[in-house]
């Protein structure tokens, strides 16, 4: 049986190659993503180790910062402690550091890497006895020597378009300042090399900005030869002020920093894994179809094996052995392709962020995953065909014609399919009235979609005949193509299943994504009465009072309304509260109150959104027990109104004075809503940016920009959607080529007869293409119907979170999906059609 299995593999290697390619795609994404993750993690560790090379122990302030005054900010890390640590036995060198954060504007005035706020680093250039800072080697220019100078790293200089002598605009924790660029340094800090920025000041300036005169945020120590980092850490801990400072080894610091950056970039792995799952799921249908067709073609051969003594188990194992070999081949090919994917992912996913580079790390989990996924999926998918082969009786060897499947199988399939359809559709329909996107409802929606998709797959062979016959009459050639597609409904359905799944996924996501994007557009536009919004990018800073005054005095601005945002701690979680002036709220926000109004806002009184009111179980006139900002204790607030959800107003509204008093930044302003005399113009926007000093911590956005930002996450969803469509199309093409190639081989006599009756080669090719078009049309139609139904049912959950949500069909996208699916069917039929047309009458006679 082993020799028989290997012989069958060699006899059908060209057709099995399509199956290998389908599985190969899924394996490549899985192994490539794991290799990428291991390689990136190793690169993070290497970069972090390089960053802390020469640093054996780091001393940091352990006490929290209780207030904004210089004494509380200073901590205990001062010059006296630096001198004392230098006398500790085993200390070879001491380097104090002053670290903080600074956001820069690029040379063109735009904020530099604004989406990387977590890695906008700043610090002091601390020269040693040789006048150089070993941590930041100079590559160009000189070190900053006074408060008007700055140095940046090479990556920041390149990204910002800076050259020595340029004026750099930046902000640390407040108003904008300008510095002259005098030096460019290199750094191995993983936070910078992973896409951040670095700004260096002289020591005195850095202390004023981030600590206090004569004080530091950290002290790095280098151990003398013969002293280990752990020994030095113990000696240093003994001289540190108790409960105020701590000593950490450089190795531990490097590990912590690597984990931090690795966690922040871990999201890069999600999209490739989604593609891997889709590839393997869709590819499994191709595997089932291929092995089913091979088993059916070898019915007489299998029957002869049974007649000469082969047991059912041996026959089944023979098919599974073939699948095992195919899976091994797919795993090896997929793993090699995955290495290429792993090498490209840093450039594809990193964008303008330079992810740490290093050699590819091939760990045991990557190899095990490639083998487990490739072999496991292939063997599991071939299990049903192997059972079919095992059921072959020896009497089949005496039959000259293929026997149709028993009617009871179709009845059983129909019963199972209808049952799944009722369960899936019923669960989805029950959700159509739900308005709450809770975890339970989302789980029910996923289960319902899964059952509904399974029902379509099970019922597809039964639906093939009535649906395909709707195509009508397309002449003799078209009628032949249609009847060929209906000759084996199960084969047609299995071939179309790949398109059904991919088209259904894309259709559902496209409709929900488009509808949500349109709803967010309408919600943002409907809730905002202002023409411009100036807001802060950092949660640690606000818009200073001077900037608010300058904005109000800007020509073209009719009114400027400051808003203080803070947090609201409720029993159901953390919410946002906006502090406003009730007298001017109508001029800046378009609030739709269900009950009450904002006129009665005052200390001790708040208005809440409909969602917060529903979750908290309160109505107008009731009391809501919450903790506002830094108040420190819950307070019972009287609810004076309930308004429809509004992204501009957030979850609750309070009087600005009370919210500002309880803010973590007392008296701060997070947003300024502006009304202007006319429509937005580039000149007015430039004047507004000038009014805030081109501060990179502040954003100036008009209504259109805010609306686009509100729906910005839909772009990521659409990218994933089109990626899944591409995967589905590729695997569907492989399935169509495989099916048609085997179909042509089975119909050699039939094609020869058609040629003898006068059909020319062009007619044969047209017949095969129309057959492919029929199959792809069937799969596309079912996928569109299923995707639209699921989107309609699941979309109601979004309606619970977005009042403006309504089902809007993206006609352009749906048309593109249909055209692409049909086009791939025609293209996939090219090779089988050419092969069928090349058959000669003599070859047909030889197979008679």
Tab-separated table of N, CA, C and O in Angstrom, residues 251-351:
chain	number	residue	atom	x	y	z
A	251	UNK	N	21.498	44.870	32.848
A	251	UNK	CA	20.876	43.739	32.160
A	251	UNK	C	19.369	43.725	32.383
A	251	UNK	O	18.587	43.493	31.459
A	252	UNK	N	18.941	43.995	33.610
A	252	UNK	CA	17.510	44.040	33.897
A	252	UNK	C	16.851	45.212	33.187
A	252	UNK	O	15.732	45.104	32.674
A	253	UNK	N	17.551	46.351	33.130
A	253	UNK	CA	17.023	47.512	32.414
A	253	UNK	C	16.820	47.198	30.936
A	253	UNK	O	15.809	47.554	30.334
A	254	UNK	N	17.822	46.537	30.357
A	254	UNK	CA	17.729	46.178	28.940
A	254	UNK	C	16.559	45.243	28.688
A	254	UNK	O	15.829	45.385	27.699
A	255	UNK	N	16.376	44.266	29.580
A	255	UNK	CA	15.271	43.320	29.418
A	255	UNK	C	13.925	44.027	29.518
A	255	UNK	O	13.006	43.774	28.728
A	256	UNK	N	13.793	44.952	30.477
A	256	UNK	CA	12.540	45.683	30.636
A	256	UNK	C	12.240	46.546	29.418
A	256	UNK	O	11.102	46.603	28.942
A	257	UNK	N	13.264	47.213	28.898
A	257	UNK	CA	13.050	48.078	27.737
A	257	UNK	C	12.707	47.265	26.498
A	257	UNK	O	11.854	47.654	25.698
A	258	UNK	N	13.357	46.110	26.335
A	258	UNK	CA	13.049	45.247	25.190
A	258	UNK	C	11.616	44.752	25.261
A	258	UNK	O	10.896	44.705	24.256
A	259	UNK	N	11.175	44.385	26.463
A	259	UNK	CA	9.798	43.920	26.631
A	259	UNK	C	8.812	45.047	26.316
A	259	UNK	O	7.779	44.840	25.670
A	260	UNK	N	9.128	46.264	26.756
A	260	UNK	CA	8.253	47.405	26.507
A	260	UNK	C	8.062	47.641	25.011
A	260	UNK	O	6.931	47.711	24.514
A	261	UNK	N	9.164	47.739	24.288
A	261	UNK	CA	9.061	48.027	22.855
A	261	UNK	C	8.452	46.843	22.121
A	261	UNK	O	7.665	47.009	21.186
A	262	UNK	N	8.805	45.633	22.553
A	262	UNK	CA	8.236	44.454	21.907
A	262	UNK	C	6.718	44.408	22.103
A	262	UNK	O	5.971	44.044	21.194
A	263	UNK	N	6.246	44.813	23.285
A	263	UNK	CA	4.804	44.854	23.543
A	263	UNK	C	4.128	45.905	22.675
A	263	UNK	O	3.047	45.680	22.119
A	264	UNK	N	4.762	47.058	22.524
A	264	UNK	CA	4.172	48.127	21.731
A	264	UNK	C	4.106	47.785	20.249
A	264	UNK	O	3.259	48.292	19.524
A	265	UNK	N	4.999	46.923	19.789
A	265	UNK	CA	5.006	46.562	18.370
A	265	UNK	C	4.397	45.180	18.128
A	265	UNK	O	4.419	44.701	16.996
A	266	UNK	N	3.845	44.555	19.179
A	266	UNK	CA	3.303	43.210	19.033
A	266	UNK	C	2.104	43.181	18.090
A	266	UNK	O	1.808	42.169	17.465
A	267	UNK	N	1.404	44.306	17.962
A	267	UNK	CA	0.243	44.349	17.086
A	267	UNK	C	0.577	44.087	15.635
A	267	UNK	O	-0.316	43.775	14.829
A	268	UNK	N	1.851	44.222	15.244
A	268	UNK	CA	2.242	43.976	13.863
A	268	UNK	C	1.981	42.524	13.440
A	268	UNK	O	1.883	42.229	12.255
A	269	UNK	N	1.877	41.619	14.420
A	269	UNK	CA	1.728	40.204	14.080
A	269	UNK	C	0.276	39.821	13.775
A	269	UNK	O	0.034	38.767	13.193
A	270	UNK	N	-0.671	40.667	14.156
A	270	UNK	CA	-2.078	40.270	14.067
A	270	UNK	C	-2.548	40.120	12.633
A	270	UNK	O	-3.225	39.148	12.291
A	271	UNK	N	-2.222	41.093	11.779
A	271	UNK	CA	-2.718	41.054	10.403
A	271	UNK	C	-2.194	39.831	9.648
A	271	UNK	O	-2.977	39.125	9.003
A	272	UNK	N	-0.866	39.524	9.693
A	272	UNK	CA	-0.416	38.303	9.005
A	272	UNK	C	-1.087	37.041	9.528
A	272	UNK	O	-1.366	36.124	8.755
A	273	UNK	N	-1.361	36.977	10.839
A	273	UNK	CA	-2.017	35.800	11.382
A	273	UNK	C	-3.456	35.679	10.889
A	273	UNK	O	-3.967	34.581	10.675
A	274	UNK	N	-4.127	36.811	10.702
A	274	UNK	CA	-5.473	36.781	10.130
A	274	UNK	C	-5.428	36.209	8.722
A	274	UNK	O	-6.227	35.359	8.332
A	275	UNK	N	-4.465	36.675	7.928
A	275	UNK	CA	-4.317	36.160	6.567
A	275	UNK	C	-4.006	34.664	6.584
A	275	UNK	O	-4.500	33.912	5.735
A	276	UNK	N	-3.189	34.234	7.547
A	276	UNK	CA	-2.857	32.815	7.642
A	276	UNK	C	-4.101	31.987	7.923
A	276	UNK	O	-4.324	30.945	7.299
A	277	UNK	N	-4.910	32.447	8.872
A	277	UNK	CA	-6.127	31.710	9.190
A	277	UNK	C	-7.077	31.620	8.017
A	277	UNK	O	-7.649	30.554	7.732
A	278	UNK	N	-7.249	32.731	7.294
A	278	UNK	CA	-8.129	32.728	6.123
A	278	UNK	C	-7.581	31.794	5.047
A	278	UNK	O	-8.326	31.031	4.418
A	279	UNK	N	-6.265	31.840	4.820
A	279	UNK	CA	-5.651	30.985	3.801
A	279	UNK	C	-5.881	29.514	4.098
A	279	UNK	O	-6.271	28.738	3.222
A	280	UNK	N	-5.636	29.127	5.340
A	280	UNK	CA	-5.771	27.715	5.691
A	280	UNK	C	-7.229	27.269	5.675
A	280	UNK	O	-7.536	26.154	5.237
A	281	UNK	N	-8.118	28.141	6.123
A	281	UNK	CA	-9.530	27.774	6.131
A	281	UNK	C	-10.050	27.572	4.704
A	281	UNK	O	-10.699	26.574	4.388
A	282	UNK	N	-9.739	28.533	3.832
A	282	UNK	CA	-10.204	28.420	2.449
A	282	UNK	C	-9.475	27.290	1.728
A	282	UNK	O	-10.071	26.541	0.942
A	283	UNK	N	-8.173	27.154	2.015
A	283	UNK	CA	-7.406	26.110	1.360
A	283	UNK	C	-7.872	24.713	1.710
A	283	UNK	O	-7.711	23.776	0.913
A	284	UNK	N	-8.466	24.547	2.891
A	284	UNK	CA	-8.929	23.217	3.283
A	284	UNK	C	-10.014	22.712	2.336
A	284	UNK	O	-10.113	21.513	2.075
A	285	UNK	N	-10.822	23.615	1.780
A	285	UNK	CA	-11.849	23.196	0.819
A	285	UNK	C	-11.209	22.676	-0.461
A	285	UNK	O	-11.682	21.715	-1.067
A	286	UNK	N	-10.114	23.320	-0.875
A	286	UNK	CA	-9.404	22.846	-2.060
A	286	UNK	C	-8.820	21.459	-1.822
A	286	UNK	O	-8.870	20.589	-2.706
A	287	UNK	N	-8.294	21.226	-0.626
A	287	UNK	CA	-7.729	19.909	-0.314
A	287	UNK	C	-8.814	18.837	-0.364
A	287	UNK	O	-8.644	17.779	-0.983
A	288	UNK	N	-9.935	19.118	0.289
A	288	UNK	CA	-11.037	18.150	0.289
A	288	UNK	C	-11.481	17.852	-1.135
A	288	UNK	O	-11.673	16.686	-1.524
A	289	UNK	N	-11.649	18.887	-1.938
A	289	UNK	CA	-12.133	18.698	-3.305
A	289	UNK	C	-11.139	17.901	-4.146
A	289	UNK	O	-11.515	16.994	-4.894
A	290	UNK	N	-9.849	18.238	-4.011
A	290	UNK	CA	-8.834	17.550	-4.809
A	290	UNK	C	-8.782	16.066	-4.480
A	290	UNK	O	-8.806	15.212	-5.374
A	291	UNK	N	-8.716	15.742	-3.190
A	291	UNK	CA	-8.619	14.329	-2.818
A	291	UNK	C	-9.921	13.586	-3.103
A	291	UNK	O	-9.895	12.395	-3.448
A	292	UNK	N	-11.055	14.271	-2.990
A	292	UNK	CA	-12.311	13.624	-3.343
A	292	UNK	C	-12.332	13.251	-4.816
A	292	UNK	O	-12.745	12.139	-5.195
A	293	UNK	N	-11.896	14.162	-5.683
A	293	UNK	CA	-11.869	13.877	-7.116
A	293	UNK	C	-10.875	12.762	-7.445
A	293	UNK	O	-11.143	11.902	-8.280
A	294	UNK	N	-9.724	12.798	-6.763
A	294	UNK	CA	-8.739	11.740	-7.015
A	294	UNK	C	-9.276	10.377	-6.581
A	294	UNK	O	-9.085	9.366	-7.269
A	295	UNK	N	-9.945	10.359	-5.425
A	295	UNK	CA	-10.510	9.100	-4.939
A	295	UNK	C	-11.560	8.578	-5.915
A	295	UNK	O	-11.612	7.380	-6.235
A	296	UNK	N	-12.408	9.455	-6.417
A	296	UNK	CA	-13.455	9.034	-7.343
A	296	UNK	C	-12.864	8.557	-8.665
A	296	UNK	O	-13.363	7.611	-9.289
A	297	UNK	N	-11.788	9.206	-9.107
A	297	UNK	CA	-11.147	8.760	-10.353
A	297	UNK	C	-10.523	7.384	-10.201
A	297	UNK	O	-10.407	6.625	-11.163
A	298	UNK	N	-10.119	7.078	-8.986
A	298	UNK	CA	-9.439	5.805	-8.757
A	298	UNK	C	-10.386	4.770	-8.154
A	298	UNK	O	-9.947	3.854	-7.469
A	299	UNK	N	-11.684	4.934	-8.394
A	299	UNK	CA	-12.661	4.016	-7.788
A	299	UNK	C	-12.400	2.566	-8.196
A	299	UNK	O	-12.351	1.656	-7.357
A	300	UNK	N	-12.223	2.335	-9.498
A	300	UNK	CA	-12.015	0.955	-9.966
A	300	UNK	C	-10.691	0.403	-9.437
A	300	UNK	O	-10.602	-0.766	-9.055
A	301	UNK	N	-9.677	1.257	-9.405
A	301	UNK	CA	-8.378	0.814	-8.883
A	301	UNK	C	-8.494	0.439	-7.410
A	301	UNK	O	-7.974	-0.600	-6.974
A	302	UNK	N	-9.200	1.278	-6.638
A	302	UNK	CA	-9.388	0.994	-5.207
A	302	UNK	C	-10.201	-0.281	-5.012
A	302	UNK	O	-9.924	-1.090	-4.118
A	303	UNK	N	-11.221	-0.473	-5.885
A	303	UNK	CA	-12.041	-1.685	-5.788
A	303	UNK	C	-11.215	-2.935	-6.057
A	303	UNK	O	-11.389	-3.972	-5.398
A	304	UNK	N	-10.290	-2.849	-7.022
A	304	UNK	CA	-9.416	-3.991	-7.294
A	304	UNK	C	-8.527	-4.302	-6.102
A	304	UNK	O	-8.290	-5.474	-5.762
A	305	UNK	N	-8.018	-3.241	-5.449
A	305	UNK	CA	-7.206	-3.446	-4.252
A	305	UNK	C	-8.034	-4.129	-3.160
A	305	UNK	O	-7.549	-5.023	-2.458
A	306	UNK	N	-9.284	-3.707	-3.049
A	306	UNK	CA	-10.154	-4.348	-2.059
A	306	UNK	C	-10.422	-5.809	-2.442
A	306	UNK	O	-10.485	-6.690	-1.581
A	307	UNK	N	-10.529	-6.063	-3.763
A	307	UNK	CA	-10.829	-7.413	-4.223
A	307	UNK	C	-9.674	-8.385	-3.964
A	307	UNK	O	-9.896	-9.572	-3.737
A	308	UNK	N	-8.443	-7.854	-4.008
A	308	UNK	CA	-7.281	-8.742	-3.820
A	308	UNK	C	-6.820	-8.781	-2.369
A	308	UNK	O	-5.736	-9.269	-2.064
A	309	UNK	N	-7.626	-8.191	-1.456
A	309	UNK	CA	-7.334	-8.384	-0.036
A	309	UNK	C	-7.035	-7.152	0.767
A	309	UNK	O	-6.829	-7.255	1.991
A	310	UNK	N	-6.990	-5.961	0.154
A	310	UNK	CA	-6.721	-4.747	0.930
A	310	UNK	C	-7.911	-4.436	1.834
A	310	UNK	O	-9.062	-4.482	1.396
A	311	UNK	N	-7.631	-4.114	3.079
A	311	UNK	CA	-8.708	-3.811	4.024
A	311	UNK	C	-9.113	-2.340	3.898
A	311	UNK	O	-8.421	-1.518	3.288
A	312	UNK	N	-10.260	-1.997	4.504
A	312	UNK	CA	-10.703	-0.611	4.485
A	312	UNK	C	-9.672	0.300	5.161
A	312	UNK	O	-9.409	1.406	4.687
A	313	UNK	N	-9.112	-0.192	6.243
A	313	UNK	CA	-8.129	0.623	6.956
A	313	UNK	C	-6.906	0.876	6.087
A	313	UNK	O	-6.347	1.981	6.078
A	314	UNK	N	-6.462	-0.121	5.336
A	314	UNK	CA	-5.300	0.062	4.467
A	314	UNK	C	-5.587	1.077	3.361
A	314	UNK	O	-4.740	1.915	3.037
A	315	UNK	N	-6.792	1.002	2.793
A	315	UNK	CA	-7.158	1.966	1.749
A	315	UNK	C	-7.194	3.381	2.319
A	315	UNK	O	-6.683	4.330	1.724
A	316	UNK	N	-7.816	3.519	3.481
A	316	UNK	CA	-7.899	4.841	4.116
A	316	UNK	C	-6.512	5.373	4.437
A	316	UNK	O	-6.204	6.546	4.191
A	317	UNK	N	-5.644	4.498	4.982
A	317	UNK	CA	-4.290	4.929	5.302
A	317	UNK	C	-3.512	5.311	4.067
A	317	UNK	O	-2.656	6.206	4.102
A	318	UNK	N	-3.789	4.663	2.951
A	318	UNK	CA	-3.102	5.001	1.705
A	318	UNK	C	-3.401	6.440	1.298
A	318	UNK	O	-2.506	7.200	0.912
A	319	UNK	N	-4.674	6.833	1.397
A	319	UNK	CA	-5.051	8.209	1.050
A	319	UNK	C	-4.445	9.193	2.053
A	319	UNK	O	-3.925	10.256	1.670
A	320	UNK	N	-4.508	8.846	3.334
A	320	UNK	CA	-3.930	9.740	4.340
A	320	UNK	C	-2.428	9.860	4.188
A	320	UNK	O	-1.844	10.913	4.483
A	321	UNK	N	-1.773	8.778	3.731
A	321	UNK	CA	-0.335	8.840	3.488
A	321	UNK	C	-0.028	9.831	2.359
A	321	UNK	O	0.941	10.598	2.441
A	322	UNK	N	-0.841	9.786	1.311
A	322	UNK	CA	-0.668	10.771	0.245
A	322	UNK	C	-0.819	12.189	0.794
A	322	UNK	O	-0.036	13.090	0.463
A	323	UNK	N	-1.834	12.390	1.641
A	323	UNK	CA	-2.038	13.714	2.236
A	323	UNK	C	-0.858	14.111	3.111
A	323	UNK	O	-0.455	15.282	3.142
A	324	UNK	N	-0.292	13.114	3.835
A	324	UNK	CA	0.857	13.398	4.690
A	324	UNK	C	2.032	13.893	3.856
A	324	UNK	O	2.694	14.888	4.211
A	325	UNK	N	2.301	13.226	2.738
A	325	UNK	CA	3.413	13.648	1.875
A	325	UNK	C	3.143	15.037	1.292
A	325	UNK	O	4.033	15.892	1.239
A	326	UNK	N	1.892	15.251	0.854
A	326	UNK	CA	1.534	16.572	0.328
A	326	UNK	C	1.700	17.637	1.410
A	326	UNK	O	2.220	18.728	1.155
A	327	UNK	N	1.260	17.322	2.624
A	327	UNK	CA	1.402	18.270	3.717
A	327	UNK	C	2.855	18.574	4.042
A	327	UNK	O	3.208	19.727	4.324
A	328	UNK	N	3.715	17.539	4.009
A	328	UNK	CA	5.151	17.773	4.248
A	328	UNK	C	5.744	18.671	3.183
A	328	UNK	O	6.515	19.596	3.482
A	329	UNK	N	5.386	18.407	1.922
A	329	UNK	CA	5.894	19.240	0.836
A	329	UNK	C	5.410	20.681	0.993
A	329	UNK	O	6.173	21.640	0.797
A	330	UNK	N	4.115	20.853	1.348
A	330	UNK	CA	3.570	22.198	1.544
A	330	UNK	C	4.236	22.897	2.718
A	330	UNK	O	4.487	24.107	2.688
A	331	UNK	N	4.541	22.128	3.772
A	331	UNK	CA	5.180	22.718	4.949
A	331	UNK	C	6.573	23.225	4.623
A	331	UNK	O	6.960	24.334	5.018
A	332	UNK	N	7.334	22.409	3.900
A	332	UNK	CA	8.700	22.820	3.547
A	332	UNK	C	8.660	24.044	2.637
A	332	UNK	O	9.370	25.036	2.858
A	333	UNK	N	7.821	23.979	1.597
A	333	UNK	CA	7.728	25.111	0.674
A	333	UNK	C	7.199	26.345	1.386
A	333	UNK	O	7.694	27.464	1.181
A	334	UNK	N	6.179	26.165	2.243
A	334	UNK	CA	5.624	27.300	2.967
A	334	UNK	C	6.605	27.904	3.941
A	334	UNK	O	6.653	29.127	4.109
A	335	UNK	N	7.422	27.058	4.588
A	335	UNK	CA	8.400	27.584	5.533
A	335	UNK	C	9.454	28.417	4.808
A	335	UNK	O	9.840	29.498	5.288
A	336	UNK	N	9.900	27.941	3.655
A	336	UNK	CA	10.879	28.716	2.890
A	336	UNK	C	10.291	30.037	2.418
A	336	UNK	O	10.943	31.084	2.479
A	337	UNK	N	9.035	29.973	1.940
A	337	UNK	CA	8.365	31.212	1.545
A	337	UNK	C	8.146	32.110	2.761
A	337	UNK	O	8.253	33.346	2.655
A	338	UNK	N	7.876	31.510	3.912
A	338	UNK	CA	7.687	32.281	5.135
A	338	UNK	C	8.924	33.057	5.537
A	338	UNK	O	8.823	34.151	6.108
A	339	UNK	N	10.108	32.500	5.253
A	339	UNK	CA	11.344	33.241	5.552
A	339	UNK	C	11.404	34.526	4.744
A	339	UNK	O	11.843	35.577	5.239
A	340	UNK	N	10.959	34.447	3.493
A	340	UNK	CA	10.911	35.657	2.682
A	340	UNK	C	9.906	36.657	3.221
A	340	UNK	O	10.167	37.872	3.246
A	341	UNK	N	8.742	36.154	3.674
A	341	UNK	CA	7.738	37.039	4.266
A	341	UNK	C	8.283	37.687	5.531
A	341	UNK	O	8.089	38.892	5.768
A	342	UNK	N	8.984	36.909	6.353
A	342	UNK	CA	9.555	37.455	7.590
A	342	UNK	C	10.569	38.550	7.296
A	342	UNK	O	10.678	39.529	8.037
A	343	UNK	N	11.325	38.387	6.201
A	343	UNK	CA	12.313	39.409	5.841
A	343	UNK	C	11.647	40.687	5.341
A	343	UNK	O	12.184	41.783	5.514
A	344	UNK	N	10.460	40.563	4.728
A	344	UNK	CA	9.781	41.739	4.170
A	344	UNK	C	8.882	42.440	5.178
A	344	UNK	O	8.620	43.642	5.040
A	345	UNK	N	8.367	41.724	6.170
A	345	UNK	CA	7.401	42.308	7.093
A	345	UNK	C	7.899	43.576	7.801
A	345	UNK	O	7.111	44.518	7.974
A	346	UNK	N	9.176	43.673	8.234
A	346	UNK	CA	9.606	44.923	8.880
A	346	UNK	C	9.434	46.137	7.975
A	346	UNK	O	9.094	47.221	8.439
A	347	UNK	N	9.644	45.956	6.663
A	347	UNK	CA	9.513	47.076	5.743
A	347	UNK	C	8.044	47.369	5.436
A	347	UNK	O	7.652	48.516	5.248
A	348	UNK	N	7.212	46.313	5.404
A	348	UNK	CA	5.798	46.496	5.082
A	348	UNK	C	5.033	47.062	6.269
A	348	UNK	O	4.223	47.982	6.135
A	349	UNK	N	5.297	46.525	7.475
A	349	UNK	CA	4.532	46.910	8.652
A	349	UNK	C	5.133	48.086	9.391
A	349	UNK	O	4.416	48.826	10.063
A	350	UNK	N	6.423	48.265	9.274
A	350	UNK	CA	7.068	49.326	10.030
A	350	UNK	C	6.797	50.708	9.494
A	350	UNK	O	6.845	51.694	10.206
A	351	UNK	N	6.467	50.816	8.193
A	351	UNK	CA	6.241	52.127	7.596
A	351	UNK	C	7.479	52.978	7.721
A	351	UNK	O	8.575	52.583	7.332
